[in-house]
Amino acid sequence: MPESRIEVGVIGRAHGVRGLVKVTSHTADPSDLTAYGPLSDAAGRLYRLRWKGDGIAEVCCLANGQETRIADRTAAEKLTNTRLFIDRSALPPAEEDEFYVSDLVGLRAVGADGADLGVVETVHDYGAGASLEIPRAGGAPLIVPFTAACVPTVDIAGGKVVLVPPHEMVVTTEDAAAPREPVVTMSREPVVTMPREPVVTTSRESVVTTSRESVVTMSRESVVTTEGAA
């Protein structure tokens, strides 16, 4: 089930010698990352970011109501790979047919007959539409398009999704090891879209839509699926 915090960005490598860092934002509009105010890391430490360029930010540590700016490269390098979170309560309610990605990850996947298929581990969206990945013991993971036809029921409160895949979509070991996108948008049209951690949205249009967070849009149209190489 969803956690109380949602990842909205990641601090990357140091940039220059004055404490600036590269930042990857998971929001639909990258500049919105700083609009949420202080962000926290996995340990609960607070930071405030200010954009200084495209993907480049100044970072201030917050403690006892005081800001301490990261002022040199050595300090900036210590923040590399720091994941940034906001509290779930800071996000707007999802609209009709929209889902936060974090709400989908961890849901129990069952077939139309009630058979247990596993747990949703990842929501992918590489531009051609979103899909759900469900690991399977001893085999390649099950990949299911995030469409109304293939995922007719998304029961967040009940902790499950019902899957009716037209065909099982498998990925090779190499595909499974490939970098994963943080979020996806699920549309109910022939395509799907993906706040990298925060949300998945399902729109009724055949387009990929995103909110300020990571979202997935589910399509209500049928889709053509392919089976990966063994």
mmCIF file with all atom_site columns, N, CA, C and O in Angstrom, residues 9 66 83 134 145 153 169 224 226-227:
data_model
loop_
_atom_site.group_PDB
_atom_site.id
_atom_site.type_symbol
_atom_site.label_atom_id
_atom_site.label_alt_id
_atom_site.label_comp_id
_atom_site.label_asym_id
_atom_site.label_entity_id
_atom_site.label_seq_id
_atom_site.pdbx_PDB_ins_code
_atom_site.Cartn_x
_atom_site.Cartn_y
_atom_site.Cartn_z
_atom_site.occupancy
_atom_site.B_iso_or_equiv
_atom_site.pdbx_formal_charge
_atom_site.auth_seq_id
_atom_site.auth_comp_id
_atom_site.auth_asym_id
_atom_site.auth_atom_id
_atom_site.pdbx_PDB_model_num
ATOM 1  N N  . GLY A 1 9   ? 12.385  13.573  -6.607  1.00 0.00 ? 9   GLY A N  1
ATOM 2  C CA . GLY A 1 9   ? 13.617  13.946  -7.282  1.00 0.00 ? 9   GLY A CA 1
ATOM 3  C C  . GLY A 1 9   ? 14.822  13.265  -6.662  1.00 0.00 ? 9   GLY A C  1
ATOM 4  O O  . GLY A 1 9   ? 14.716  12.606  -5.618  1.00 0.00 ? 9   GLY A O  1
ATOM 5  N N  . GLN A 1 66  ? 17.000  27.014  10.611  1.00 0.00 ? 66  GLN A N  1
ATOM 6  C CA . GLN A 1 66  ? 18.082  27.750  9.966   1.00 0.00 ? 66  GLN A CA 1
ATOM 7  C C  . GLN A 1 66  ? 18.525  27.048  8.683   1.00 0.00 ? 66  GLN A C  1
ATOM 8  O O  . GLN A 1 66  ? 18.543  25.820  8.598   1.00 0.00 ? 66  GLN A O  1
ATOM 9  N N  . ARG A 1 83  ? 17.975  10.823  -2.474  1.00 0.00 ? 83  ARG A N  1
ATOM 10 C CA . ARG A 1 83  ? 16.592  10.835  -2.966  1.00 0.00 ? 83  ARG A CA 1
ATOM 11 C C  . ARG A 1 83  ? 15.790  11.865  -2.169  1.00 0.00 ? 83  ARG A C  1
ATOM 12 O O  . ARG A 1 83  ? 15.934  11.960  -0.944  1.00 0.00 ? 83  ARG A O  1
ATOM 13 N N  . ILE A 1 134 ? 5.083   -7.393  -13.144 1.00 0.00 ? 134 ILE A N  1
ATOM 14 C CA . ILE A 1 134 ? 4.833   -8.287  -12.012 1.00 0.00 ? 134 ILE A CA 1
ATOM 15 C C  . ILE A 1 134 ? 5.873   -9.411  -12.063 1.00 0.00 ? 134 ILE A C  1
ATOM 16 O O  . ILE A 1 134 ? 5.863   -10.236 -12.990 1.00 0.00 ? 134 ILE A O  1
ATOM 17 N N  . PRO A 1 145 ? 0.132   -4.186  -20.381 1.00 0.00 ? 145 PRO A N  1
ATOM 18 C CA . PRO A 1 145 ? -0.177  -2.798  -20.747 1.00 0.00 ? 145 PRO A CA 1
ATOM 19 C C  . PRO A 1 145 ? -1.168  -2.197  -19.754 1.00 0.00 ? 145 PRO A C  1
ATOM 20 O O  . PRO A 1 145 ? -2.117  -2.861  -19.340 1.00 0.00 ? 145 PRO A O  1
ATOM 21 N N  . THR A 1 153 ? -9.795  -3.414  -13.521 1.00 0.00 ? 153 THR A N  1
ATOM 22 C CA . THR A 1 153 ? -10.095 -3.006  -12.145 1.00 0.00 ? 153 THR A CA 1
ATOM 23 C C  . THR A 1 153 ? -8.823  -2.572  -11.430 1.00 0.00 ? 153 THR A C  1
ATOM 24 O O  . THR A 1 153 ? -7.836  -3.309  -11.403 1.00 0.00 ? 153 THR A O  1
ATOM 25 N N  . MET A 1 169 ? 3.304   -10.721 -21.794 1.00 0.00 ? 169 MET A N  1
ATOM 26 C CA . MET A 1 169 ? 4.458   -10.033 -22.363 1.00 0.00 ? 169 MET A CA 1
ATOM 27 C C  . MET A 1 169 ? 5.642   -10.287 -21.456 1.00 0.00 ? 169 MET A C  1
ATOM 28 O O  . MET A 1 169 ? 5.609   -9.943  -20.281 1.00 0.00 ? 169 MET A O  1
ATOM 29 N N  . VAL A 1 224 ? -2.198  -3.429  -29.009 1.00 0.00 ? 224 VAL A N  1
ATOM 30 C CA . VAL A 1 224 ? -1.477  -4.546  -29.604 1.00 0.00 ? 224 VAL A CA 1
ATOM 31 C C  . VAL A 1 224 ? -0.258  -4.817  -28.762 1.00 0.00 ? 224 VAL A C  1
ATOM 32 O O  . VAL A 1 224 ? 0.537   -3.914  -28.522 1.00 0.00 ? 224 VAL A O  1
ATOM 33 N N  . THR A 1 226 ? 3.153   -7.288  -27.762 1.00 0.00 ? 226 THR A N  1
ATOM 34 C CA . THR A 1 226 ? 4.127   -8.195  -28.357 1.00 0.00 ? 226 THR A CA 1
ATOM 35 C C  . THR A 1 226 ? 4.769   -9.035  -27.297 1.00 0.00 ? 226 THR A C  1
ATOM 36 O O  . THR A 1 226 ? 4.865   -8.631  -26.145 1.00 0.00 ? 226 THR A O  1
ATOM 37 N N  . GLU A 1 227 ? 5.254   -10.166 -27.688 1.00 0.00 ? 227 GLU A N  1
ATOM 38 C CA . GLU A 1 227 ? 5.927   -11.034 -26.729 1.00 0.00 ? 227 GLU A CA 1
ATOM 39 C C  . GLU A 1 227 ? 7.397   -10.928 -26.947 1.00 0.00 ? 227 GLU A C  1
ATOM 40 O O  . GLU A 1 227 ? 7.899   -11.070 -28.063 1.00 0.00 ? 227 GLU A O  1
#
